[in-house]
Amino acid sequence: EAGVVQSPRYKIIEKKQPVAFWCNPISGHNTLYWYLQNLGQGPELLIRYENEEAVDDSQLPKDRFSAERLKGVDSTLKIQPAELGDSAVYLCASSLDLGTQYFGPGTRLTVL
Amino acid sequence: QKEVEQDPGPLSVPEGAIVSLNCTYSNSAFQYFMWYRQYSRKGPELLMYTYSSGNKEDGRFTAQVDKSSKYISLFIRDSQPSDSATYLCAMSGAGANNLFFGTGTRLTVIP
């Protein structure tokens, strides 16, 4: 069974540019999470979806970050405009309801 | 103060050693406790999952939870070079939804 798929794996952009990350969860998983992982830190939740509804986006910086999960399957996380401090790994995870979370490999973002 | 505290290490041990990894937490509402292993440039993968207090064993791995002390541990017996990774503790409340992670401990097992 395929795991959580994320793309791109690596992205380098200049500050003030927009960037988007894509996630395809494990088939049948209705809950999807986006996490931010800074170097030397544990992942921190940005947003959680149950099907197509964002049920917890309290940690998402809404001035520059946005996310969507159309049709309750794939999800996209966008940053516009990117800042130097956004350099990090963006992890996507999925679960069946509120069960075990399975993580993708992440997208490593570098903002120059 | 962070809700979950974990010594970031790094920790280096010889092959075959017993490894002890620990986390403390402050939120008494946490009921689900997990250990994730993260290899370099990979996503975290679930290693052990424990509900409430007690011990759980899986092969060379043992997870312990002491809710009265707000302290959890992961023991690795007969450590192998393939165990070299970052180990993240994580925990969540009654809904088992949002996970709160420690900073991770970087472990190196030397052949």
Tab-separated table of C-alpha atoms in Angstrom, chain A residues 9-10 33 35 37 40-45 48 56 91 98-101 103-106 108, chain B residues 2 8 36 38 40-46 49 88 95-104:
chain	number	residue	atom	x	y	z
A	9	ARG	CA	10.574	17.007	-1.960
A	10	TYR	CA	12.759	20.103	-2.075
A	33	TYR	CA	-2.659	17.087	8.864
A	35	TYR	CA	2.900	20.045	10.236
A	37	GLN	CA	9.218	21.000	11.467
A	40	GLY	CA	16.254	20.308	15.587
A	41	GLN	CA	12.609	20.529	16.628
A	42	GLY	CA	9.604	18.267	16.661
A	43	PRO	CA	6.726	18.752	14.223
A	44	GLU	CA	4.132	21.394	15.097
A	45	LEU	CA	0.582	21.198	13.793
A	48	ARG	CA	-6.062	19.473	10.528
A	56	ASP	CA	-8.308	23.014	13.581
A	91	LEU	CA	5.155	17.430	6.724
A	98	LEU	CA	-8.392	10.044	14.857
A	99	GLY	CA	-6.235	6.941	14.706
A	100	THR	CA	-2.535	6.498	14.074
A	101	GLN	CA	-0.992	9.267	12.025
A	103	PHE	CA	3.654	10.841	7.841
A	104	GLY	CA	4.922	11.618	4.390
A	105	PRO	CA	8.613	12.351	3.666
A	106	GLY	CA	8.082	16.104	3.840
A	108	ARG	CA	12.141	20.865	2.582
B	2	LYS	CA	6.896	23.722	26.383
B	8	PRO	CA	17.881	16.668	22.254
B	36	TYR	CA	8.235	8.060	16.516
B	38	GLN	CA	12.753	9.708	12.118
B	40	SER	CA	17.487	11.737	8.132
B	41	ARG	CA	15.424	13.413	5.413
B	42	LYS	CA	12.435	11.147	6.078
B	43	GLY	CA	9.117	11.639	7.797
B	44	PRO	CA	8.493	10.311	11.316
B	45	GLU	CA	7.310	6.695	11.545
B	46	LEU	CA	5.356	5.322	14.507
B	49	TYR	CA	1.917	3.507	21.034
B	88	LEU	CA	10.505	11.824	18.922
B	95	GLY	CA	-9.624	12.898	21.438
B	96	ALA	CA	-6.315	11.351	20.301
B	97	ASN	CA	-6.233	14.019	17.671
B	98	ASN	CA	-3.604	16.724	17.763
B	99	LEU	CA	-0.145	15.466	18.627
B	100	PHE	CA	2.310	17.404	20.753
B	101	PHE	CA	5.887	16.431	19.989
B	102	GLY	CA	9.137	16.671	21.898
B	103	THR	CA	12.174	18.132	20.176
B	104	GLY	CA	13.573	14.665	19.408
